[in-house]
Amino acid sequence: MQNNAAKSALIEAGRWVSQKGWVPATGGNFSIKTETGFVVTASGYDKGHLASEHFLELNQQGEITAGSGKPSAETALHLKLYQLQPDTECVLHTHSVAATVLSRFIKGDTLSIQGYEMQKSLRGVRSHEDALKIAIFDNDQDIDRLAELVAQRHQSEPVVHGVLIRGHGLYAMGNSVAETRRHIEGLEFLFACELERIKLESAL
Ligand SMILES: CSCCC(=O)C(=O)COP(=O)(O)O
Ligand SMILES: [Zn+2]
């Protein structure tokens, strides 16, 4: 995608995720692959009110080629997801309540979801009977180290739709902006269902 089109698509995606309540305060960050690298949101802004000056252009090595301010503090994770899955065109990171709480509640390194028709909103999922597995990583302020853990895990369990960062949020990816948005929406629905199910079952 061309740089200006990428920024417009991310401004629109930001409005949408903000309206959903999935990027409170200055949480979240977004990127889209371009012909020369990728465009990423600048750090520290409200992602529901982005303008074209709130983006930086980076090359395929993650070096800044245009734009002012600081790129997202989590840029290294975006870069890593593009490197791991070359068909990824867009990465959207959100901080929803459901993703934040569920990733803390699950103590292991995987969220396993089964039994929901909405699993089929995710690329390649054909049945509610499939076990959908989303990798969970402990939060880390060292994003390079976190990105390296994601890369290691990808060798045995390829990251397809996204990953959860514990107590932090969701990184969703897709082969277009539309697919990444669909993956966020589908995953958020599933996270909310799982939280409700856990609460109901613990009340019994
Ligand atoms: C209060 S948000 C804390 C940082 C974070 O997790 C995030 O997603 C936003 O960071 P950025 O540098 O991309 O604005
Ligand atoms: Zn974040």
PDB file of C-alpha atoms and ligand atoms in Angstrom:
ATOM      1  CA  MET A   1       0.000   0.000   0.000  1.00  0.00           C
ATOM      2  CA  GLN A   2       1.197   3.568  -0.616  1.00  0.00           C
ATOM      3  CA  ASN A   3       2.173   5.644   2.419  1.00  0.00           C
ATOM      4  CA  ASN A   4      -0.734   8.084   2.295  1.00  0.00           C
ATOM      5  CA  ALA A   5      -3.307   5.359   1.737  1.00  0.00           C
ATOM      6  CA  ALA A   6      -1.779   3.416   4.649  1.00  0.00           C
ATOM      7  CA  LYS A   7      -2.079   6.417   6.978  1.00  0.00           C
ATOM      8  CA  SER A   8      -5.704   6.999   5.945  1.00  0.00           C
ATOM      9  CA  ALA A   9      -6.551   3.342   6.553  1.00  0.00           C
ATOM     10  CA  LEU A  10      -4.953   3.469  10.010  1.00  0.00           C
ATOM     11  CA  ILE A  11      -6.727   6.722  10.917  1.00  0.00           C
ATOM     12  CA  GLU A  12     -10.020   5.020  10.041  1.00  0.00           C
ATOM     13  CA  ALA A  13      -9.057   1.820  11.910  1.00  0.00           C
ATOM     14  CA  GLY A  14      -8.129   3.936  14.935  1.00  0.00           C
ATOM     15  CA  ARG A  15     -11.552   5.608  14.988  1.00  0.00           C
ATOM     16  CA  TRP A  16     -13.192   2.205  14.795  1.00  0.00           C
ATOM     17  CA  VAL A  17     -11.206   0.500  17.572  1.00  0.00           C
ATOM     18  CA  SER A  18     -11.549   3.584  19.747  1.00  0.00           C
ATOM     19  CA  GLN A  19     -15.335   3.557  19.330  1.00  0.00           C
ATOM     20  CA  LYS A  20     -15.260  -0.082  20.389  1.00  0.00           C
ATOM     21  CA  GLY A  21     -13.403   0.939  23.575  1.00  0.00           C
ATOM     22  CA  TRP A  22     -10.348  -1.151  22.714  1.00  0.00           C
ATOM     23  CA  VAL A  23      -7.676   1.606  22.810  1.00  0.00           C
ATOM     24  CA  PRO A  24      -8.293   3.640  26.008  1.00  0.00           C
ATOM     25  CA  ALA A  25      -6.055   6.639  26.815  1.00  0.00           C
ATOM     26  CA  THR A  26      -2.965   6.345  24.585  1.00  0.00           C
ATOM     27  CA  GLY A  27      -3.019   2.547  24.444  1.00  0.00           C
ATOM     28  CA  GLY A  28      -2.522   0.593  21.234  1.00  0.00           C
ATOM     29  CA  ASN A  29      -0.507   1.070  18.080  1.00  0.00           C
ATOM     30  CA  PHE A  30      -1.017   0.265  14.408  1.00  0.00           C
ATOM     31  CA  SER A  31       0.985  -0.403  11.277  1.00  0.00           C
ATOM     32  CA  ILE A  32       0.555  -1.244   7.603  1.00  0.00           C
ATOM     33  CA  LYS A  33       3.104  -2.641   5.212  1.00  0.00           C
ATOM     34  CA  THR A  34       4.114  -0.331   2.366  1.00  0.00           C
ATOM     35  CA  GLU A  35       6.168  -0.711  -0.793  1.00  0.00           C
ATOM     36  CA  THR A  36       9.371   0.196   1.067  1.00  0.00           C
ATOM     37  CA  GLY A  37       8.702  -1.030   4.607  1.00  0.00           C
ATOM     38  CA  PHE A  38       5.840  -0.047   6.868  1.00  0.00           C
ATOM     39  CA  VAL A  39       4.022   2.915   8.369  1.00  0.00           C
ATOM     40  CA  VAL A  40       3.571   2.892  12.158  1.00  0.00           C
ATOM     41  CA  THR A  41       1.789   5.180  14.613  1.00  0.00           C
ATOM     42  CA  ALA A  42       3.857   7.672  16.596  1.00  0.00           C
ATOM     43  CA  SER A  43       4.178   7.012  20.313  1.00  0.00           C
ATOM     44  CA  GLY A  44       1.945   8.504  22.954  1.00  0.00           C
ATOM     45  CA  TYR A  45      -1.109   9.717  21.040  1.00  0.00           C
ATOM     46  CA  ASP A  46      -4.798   8.935  21.381  1.00  0.00           C
ATOM     47  CA  LYS A  47      -5.251   6.338  18.635  1.00  0.00           C
ATOM     48  CA  GLY A  48      -8.883   7.327  18.169  1.00  0.00           C
ATOM     49  CA  HIS A  49      -7.868  10.815  16.961  1.00  0.00           C
ATOM     50  CA  LEU A  50      -4.969  10.183  14.621  1.00  0.00           C
ATOM     51  CA  ALA A  51      -3.924  12.577  11.864  1.00  0.00           C
ATOM     52  CA  SER A  52      -1.350  12.167   9.108  1.00  0.00           C
ATOM     53  CA  GLU A  53       1.388  13.767  11.261  1.00  0.00           C
ATOM     54  CA  HIS A  54       0.987  10.947  13.809  1.00  0.00           C
ATOM     55  CA  PHE A  55       2.819   8.384  11.670  1.00  0.00           C
ATOM     56  CA  LEU A  56       6.381   7.471  10.852  1.00  0.00           C
ATOM     57  CA  GLU A  57       7.601   5.646   7.782  1.00  0.00           C
ATOM     58  CA  LEU A  58      10.133   2.874   8.352  1.00  0.00           C
ATOM     59  CA  ASN A  59      12.085   0.648   6.005  1.00  0.00           C
ATOM     60  CA  GLN A  60      12.118  -3.159   6.109  1.00  0.00           C
ATOM     61  CA  GLN A  61      14.886  -3.080   8.737  1.00  0.00           C
ATOM     62  CA  GLY A  62      12.777  -0.864  11.017  1.00  0.00           C
ATOM     63  CA  GLU A  63      14.825   2.297  10.392  1.00  0.00           C
ATOM     64  CA  ILE A  64      12.962   5.615  10.218  1.00  0.00           C
ATOM     65  CA  THR A  65      12.831   7.070   6.715  1.00  0.00           C
ATOM     66  CA  ALA A  66      10.241   9.827   7.214  1.00  0.00           C
ATOM     67  CA  GLY A  67       8.085  11.475   9.859  1.00  0.00           C
ATOM     68  CA  SER A  68       8.702  13.233  13.131  1.00  0.00           C
ATOM     69  CA  GLY A  69       8.363  12.243  16.767  1.00  0.00           C
ATOM     70  CA  LYS A  70       9.032   8.786  18.144  1.00  0.00           C
ATOM     71  CA  PRO A  71       7.706   5.613  16.542  1.00  0.00           C
ATOM     72  CA  SER A  72       5.533   3.451  18.768  1.00  0.00           C
ATOM     73  CA  ALA A  73       7.420   2.019  21.737  1.00  0.00           C
ATOM     74  CA  GLU A  74       6.284  -1.391  20.454  1.00  0.00           C
ATOM     75  CA  THR A  75       7.504  -1.002  16.870  1.00  0.00           C
ATOM     76  CA  ALA A  76       9.876  -3.967  17.213  1.00  0.00           C
ATOM     77  CA  LEU A  77       6.914  -6.289  17.681  1.00  0.00           C
ATOM     78  CA  HIS A  78       5.263  -5.010  14.486  1.00  0.00           C
ATOM     79  CA  LEU A  79       8.504  -5.502  12.572  1.00  0.00           C
ATOM     80  CA  LYS A  80       8.889  -9.024  13.936  1.00  0.00           C
ATOM     81  CA  LEU A  81       5.345 -10.028  12.958  1.00  0.00           C
ATOM     82  CA  TYR A  82       5.965  -8.821   9.386  1.00  0.00           C
ATOM     83  CA  GLN A  83       9.199 -10.797   9.259  1.00  0.00           C
ATOM     84  CA  LEU A  84       7.647 -13.970  10.687  1.00  0.00           C
ATOM     85  CA  GLN A  85       4.616 -14.031   8.385  1.00  0.00           C
ATOM     86  CA  PRO A  86       5.479 -12.398   5.048  1.00  0.00           C
ATOM     87  CA  ASP A  87       1.820 -12.343   3.961  1.00  0.00           C
ATOM     88  CA  THR A  88       0.989 -10.007   6.860  1.00  0.00           C
ATOM     89  CA  GLU A  89      -0.068  -6.583   5.566  1.00  0.00           C
ATOM     90  CA  CYS A  90      -1.412  -4.952   8.724  1.00  0.00           C
ATOM     91  CA  VAL A  91      -0.837  -5.257  12.479  1.00  0.00           C
ATOM     92  CA  LEU A  92      -3.248  -3.677  14.955  1.00  0.00           C
ATOM     93  CA  HIS A  93      -2.525  -3.723  18.694  1.00  0.00           C
ATOM     94  CA  THR A  94      -5.365  -3.092  21.138  1.00  0.00           C
ATOM     95  CA  HIS A  95      -5.848  -2.857  24.913  1.00  0.00           C
ATOM     96  CA  SER A  96      -9.358  -4.194  25.487  1.00  0.00           C
ATOM     97  CA  VAL A  97     -10.590  -5.124  28.940  1.00  0.00           C
ATOM     98  CA  ALA A  98     -11.344  -8.684  27.785  1.00  0.00           C
ATOM     99  CA  ALA A  99      -7.880  -9.293  26.289  1.00  0.00           C
ATOM    100  CA  THR A 100      -6.184  -7.716  29.308  1.00  0.00           C
ATOM    101  CA  VAL A 101      -8.117  -9.637  31.963  1.00  0.00           C
ATOM    102  CA  LEU A 102      -8.350 -12.991  30.187  1.00  0.00           C
ATOM    103  CA  SER A 103      -4.603 -13.039  29.478  1.00  0.00           C
ATOM    104  CA  ARG A 104      -3.996 -12.531  33.205  1.00  0.00           C
ATOM    105  CA  PHE A 105      -6.544 -15.129  34.269  1.00  0.00           C
ATOM    106  CA  ILE A 106      -4.989 -17.857  32.078  1.00  0.00           C
ATOM    107  CA  LYS A 107      -1.804 -18.853  33.880  1.00  0.00           C
ATOM    108  CA  GLY A 108      -0.240 -20.882  31.062  1.00  0.00           C
ATOM    109  CA  ASP A 109       1.272 -19.780  27.792  1.00  0.00           C
ATOM    110  CA  THR A 110      -1.768 -20.552  25.608  1.00  0.00           C
ATOM    111  CA  LEU A 111      -5.413 -19.501  25.458  1.00  0.00           C
ATOM    112  CA  SER A 112      -7.383 -22.379  23.989  1.00  0.00           C
ATOM    113  CA  ILE A 113     -10.855 -21.616  22.671  1.00  0.00           C
ATOM    114  CA  GLN A 114     -13.329 -24.183  21.388  1.00  0.00           C
ATOM    115  CA  GLY A 115     -17.044 -24.498  20.777  1.00  0.00           C
ATOM    116  CA  TYR A 116     -17.859 -21.098  19.289  1.00  0.00           C
ATOM    117  CA  GLU A 117     -19.243 -20.544  15.789  1.00  0.00           C
ATOM    118  CA  MET A 118     -17.449 -17.184  15.723  1.00  0.00           C
ATOM    119  CA  GLN A 119     -14.100 -18.972  15.581  1.00  0.00           C
ATOM    120  CA  LYS A 120     -14.873 -19.153  11.860  1.00  0.00           C
ATOM    121  CA  SER A 121     -14.348 -15.371  11.597  1.00  0.00           C
ATOM    122  CA  LEU A 122     -10.639 -16.198  11.678  1.00  0.00           C
ATOM    123  CA  ARG A 123      -8.707 -17.153   8.551  1.00  0.00           C
ATOM    124  CA  GLY A 124      -8.497 -20.910   8.025  1.00  0.00           C
ATOM    125  CA  VAL A 125     -10.856 -21.907  10.835  1.00  0.00           C
ATOM    126  CA  ARG A 126     -13.617 -24.137   9.477  1.00  0.00           C
ATOM    127  CA  SER A 127     -15.423 -25.454  12.539  1.00  0.00           C
ATOM    128  CA  HIS A 128     -16.371 -24.566  16.100  1.00  0.00           C
ATOM    129  CA  GLU A 129     -14.917 -27.963  16.985  1.00  0.00           C
ATOM    130  CA  ASP A 130     -11.376 -26.852  16.073  1.00  0.00           C
ATOM    131  CA  ALA A 131      -9.324 -25.806  19.113  1.00  0.00           C
ATOM    132  CA  LEU A 132      -8.188 -22.251  18.469  1.00  0.00           C
ATOM    133  CA  LYS A 133      -4.890 -21.603  20.222  1.00  0.00           C
ATOM    134  CA  ILE A 134      -3.633 -18.083  20.885  1.00  0.00           C
ATOM    135  CA  ALA A 135      -0.123 -17.777  22.338  1.00  0.00           C
ATOM    136  CA  ILE A 136       0.217 -15.705  25.520  1.00  0.00           C
ATOM    137  CA  PHE A 137       3.486 -13.989  26.425  1.00  0.00           C
ATOM    138  CA  ASP A 138       4.329 -12.372  29.747  1.00  0.00           C
ATOM    139  CA  ASN A 139       4.427  -8.620  29.429  1.00  0.00           C
ATOM    140  CA  ASP A 140       7.903  -7.124  29.172  1.00  0.00           C
ATOM    141  CA  GLN A 141       9.039  -3.502  28.886  1.00  0.00           C
ATOM    142  CA  ASP A 142      11.933  -4.802  26.787  1.00  0.00           C
ATOM    143  CA  ILE A 143      10.095  -5.082  23.453  1.00  0.00           C
ATOM    144  CA  ASP A 144      13.087  -6.519  21.581  1.00  0.00           C
ATOM    145  CA  ARG A 145      13.227  -9.384  24.080  1.00  0.00           C
ATOM    146  CA  LEU A 146       9.467  -9.895  23.817  1.00  0.00           C
ATOM    147  CA  ALA A 147       9.686  -9.910  20.012  1.00  0.00           C
ATOM    148  CA  GLU A 148      12.430 -12.522  20.198  1.00  0.00           C
ATOM    149  CA  LEU A 149      10.220 -14.770  22.371  1.00  0.00           C
ATOM    150  CA  VAL A 150       7.420 -14.439  19.824  1.00  0.00           C
ATOM    151  CA  ALA A 151       9.879 -15.443  17.075  1.00  0.00           C
ATOM    152  CA  GLN A 152      11.085 -18.486  19.045  1.00  0.00           C
ATOM    153  CA  ARG A 153       7.549 -19.681  19.727  1.00  0.00           C
ATOM    154  CA  HIS A 154       6.599 -19.150  16.071  1.00  0.00           C
ATOM    155  CA  GLN A 155       9.093 -21.868  15.074  1.00  0.00           C
ATOM    156  CA  SER A 156       6.960 -24.569  16.728  1.00  0.00           C
ATOM    157  CA  GLU A 157       3.539 -22.850  16.798  1.00  0.00           C
ATOM    158  CA  PRO A 158       3.198 -20.393  13.909  1.00  0.00           C
ATOM    159  CA  VAL A 159       1.480 -17.135  14.756  1.00  0.00           C
ATOM    160  CA  VAL A 160      -1.457 -16.813  12.373  1.00  0.00           C
ATOM    161  CA  HIS A 161      -4.114 -14.452  13.758  1.00  0.00           C
ATOM    162  CA  GLY A 162      -2.312 -12.742  16.615  1.00  0.00           C
ATOM    163  CA  VAL A 163      -0.824 -13.043  20.087  1.00  0.00           C
ATOM    164  CA  LEU A 164      -1.820 -11.954  23.568  1.00  0.00           C
ATOM    165  CA  ILE A 165       0.514 -10.074  25.903  1.00  0.00           C
ATOM    166  CA  ARG A 166      -0.426 -10.810  29.510  1.00  0.00           C
ATOM    167  CA  GLY A 167      -2.176  -7.952  31.299  1.00  0.00           C
ATOM    168  CA  HIS A 168      -1.498  -5.791  28.265  1.00  0.00           C
ATOM    169  CA  GLY A 169      -3.487  -6.593  25.139  1.00  0.00           C
ATOM    170  CA  LEU A 170      -3.817  -8.190  21.732  1.00  0.00           C
ATOM    171  CA  TYR A 171      -1.612  -8.012  18.662  1.00  0.00           C
ATOM    172  CA  ALA A 172      -3.759  -8.964  15.660  1.00  0.00           C
ATOM    173  CA  MET A 173      -2.486  -9.467  12.142  1.00  0.00           C
ATOM    174  CA  GLY A 174      -3.910 -10.228   8.716  1.00  0.00           C
ATOM    175  CA  ASN A 175      -3.222 -10.182   4.991  1.00  0.00           C
ATOM    176  CA  SER A 176      -5.142  -6.910   4.596  1.00  0.00           C
ATOM    177  CA  VAL A 177      -6.449  -4.144   6.816  1.00  0.00           C
ATOM    178  CA  ALA A 178      -9.923  -5.659   6.490  1.00  0.00           C
ATOM    179  CA  GLU A 179      -8.723  -9.091   7.566  1.00  0.00           C
ATOM    180  CA  THR A 180      -6.815  -7.711  10.555  1.00  0.00           C
ATOM    181  CA  ARG A 181      -9.912  -5.777  11.621  1.00  0.00           C
ATOM    182  CA  ARG A 182     -12.022  -8.929  11.232  1.00  0.00           C
ATOM    183  CA  HIS A 183      -9.514 -10.874  13.309  1.00  0.00           C
ATOM    184  CA  ILE A 184      -9.651  -8.287  16.089  1.00  0.00           C
ATOM    185  CA  GLU A 185     -13.438  -8.264  16.072  1.00  0.00           C
ATOM    186  CA  GLY A 186     -13.681 -12.040  16.034  1.00  0.00           C
ATOM    187  CA  LEU A 187     -11.063 -12.520  18.722  1.00  0.00           C
ATOM    188  CA  GLU A 188     -12.549  -9.824  20.949  1.00  0.00           C
ATOM    189  CA  PHE A 189     -15.938 -11.480  20.690  1.00  0.00           C
ATOM    190  CA  LEU A 190     -14.398 -14.816  21.662  1.00  0.00           C
ATOM    191  CA  PHE A 191     -12.448 -13.278  24.574  1.00  0.00           C
ATOM    192  CA  ALA A 192     -15.619 -11.642  25.897  1.00  0.00           C
ATOM    193  CA  CYS A 193     -17.500 -14.954  25.627  1.00  0.00           C
ATOM    194  CA  GLU A 194     -14.746 -16.792  27.471  1.00  0.00           C
ATOM    195  CA  LEU A 195     -14.723 -14.220  30.275  1.00  0.00           C
ATOM    196  CA  GLU A 196     -18.505 -14.526  30.664  1.00  0.00           C
ATOM    197  CA  ARG A 197     -18.302 -18.311  30.631  1.00  0.00           C
ATOM    198  CA  ILE A 198     -15.561 -18.340  33.287  1.00  0.00           C
ATOM    199  CA  LYS A 199     -17.526 -15.944  35.500  1.00  0.00           C
ATOM    200  CA  LEU A 200     -20.737 -17.969  35.195  1.00  0.00           C
ATOM    201  CA  GLU A 201     -19.001 -21.273  35.835  1.00  0.00           C
ATOM    202  CA  SER A 202     -17.171 -19.915  38.890  1.00  0.00           C
ATOM    203  CA  ALA A 203     -20.510 -18.707  40.326  1.00  0.00           C
ATOM    204  CA  LEU A 204     -22.053 -22.166  40.161  1.00  0.00           C
TER     205      LEU A 204
HETATM  206  C1  LIG B   1      -0.817   3.728  28.305  1.00  0.00           C
HETATM  207  S1  LIG B   1      -0.316   2.854  26.915  1.00  0.00           S
HETATM  208  C2  LIG B   1       1.265   2.145  27.327  1.00  0.00           C
HETATM  209  C3  LIG B   1       2.097   1.776  26.133  1.00  0.00           C
HETATM  210  C4  LIG B   1       1.400   0.760  25.288  1.00  0.00           C
HETATM  211  O1  LIG B   1       1.235  -0.368  25.708  1.00  0.00           O
HETATM  212  C5  LIG B   1       0.854   1.085  23.998  1.00  0.00           C
HETATM  213  O2  LIG B   1       0.235   0.250  23.360  1.00  0.00           O
HETATM  214  C6  LIG B   1       1.025   2.434  23.390  1.00  0.00           C
HETATM  215  O3  LIG B   1       2.375   2.717  23.167  1.00  0.00           O
HETATM  216  P1  LIG B   1       2.794   3.687  21.978  1.00  0.00           P
HETATM  217  O4  LIG B   1       4.233   3.982  22.250  1.00  0.00           O
HETATM  218  O5  LIG B   1       2.580   2.964  20.710  1.00  0.00           O
HETATM  219  O6  LIG B   1       1.899   4.903  22.053  1.00  0.00           O
HETATM  220 ZN    ZN B   2       0.318  -1.743  24.227  1.00  0.00          ZN
END
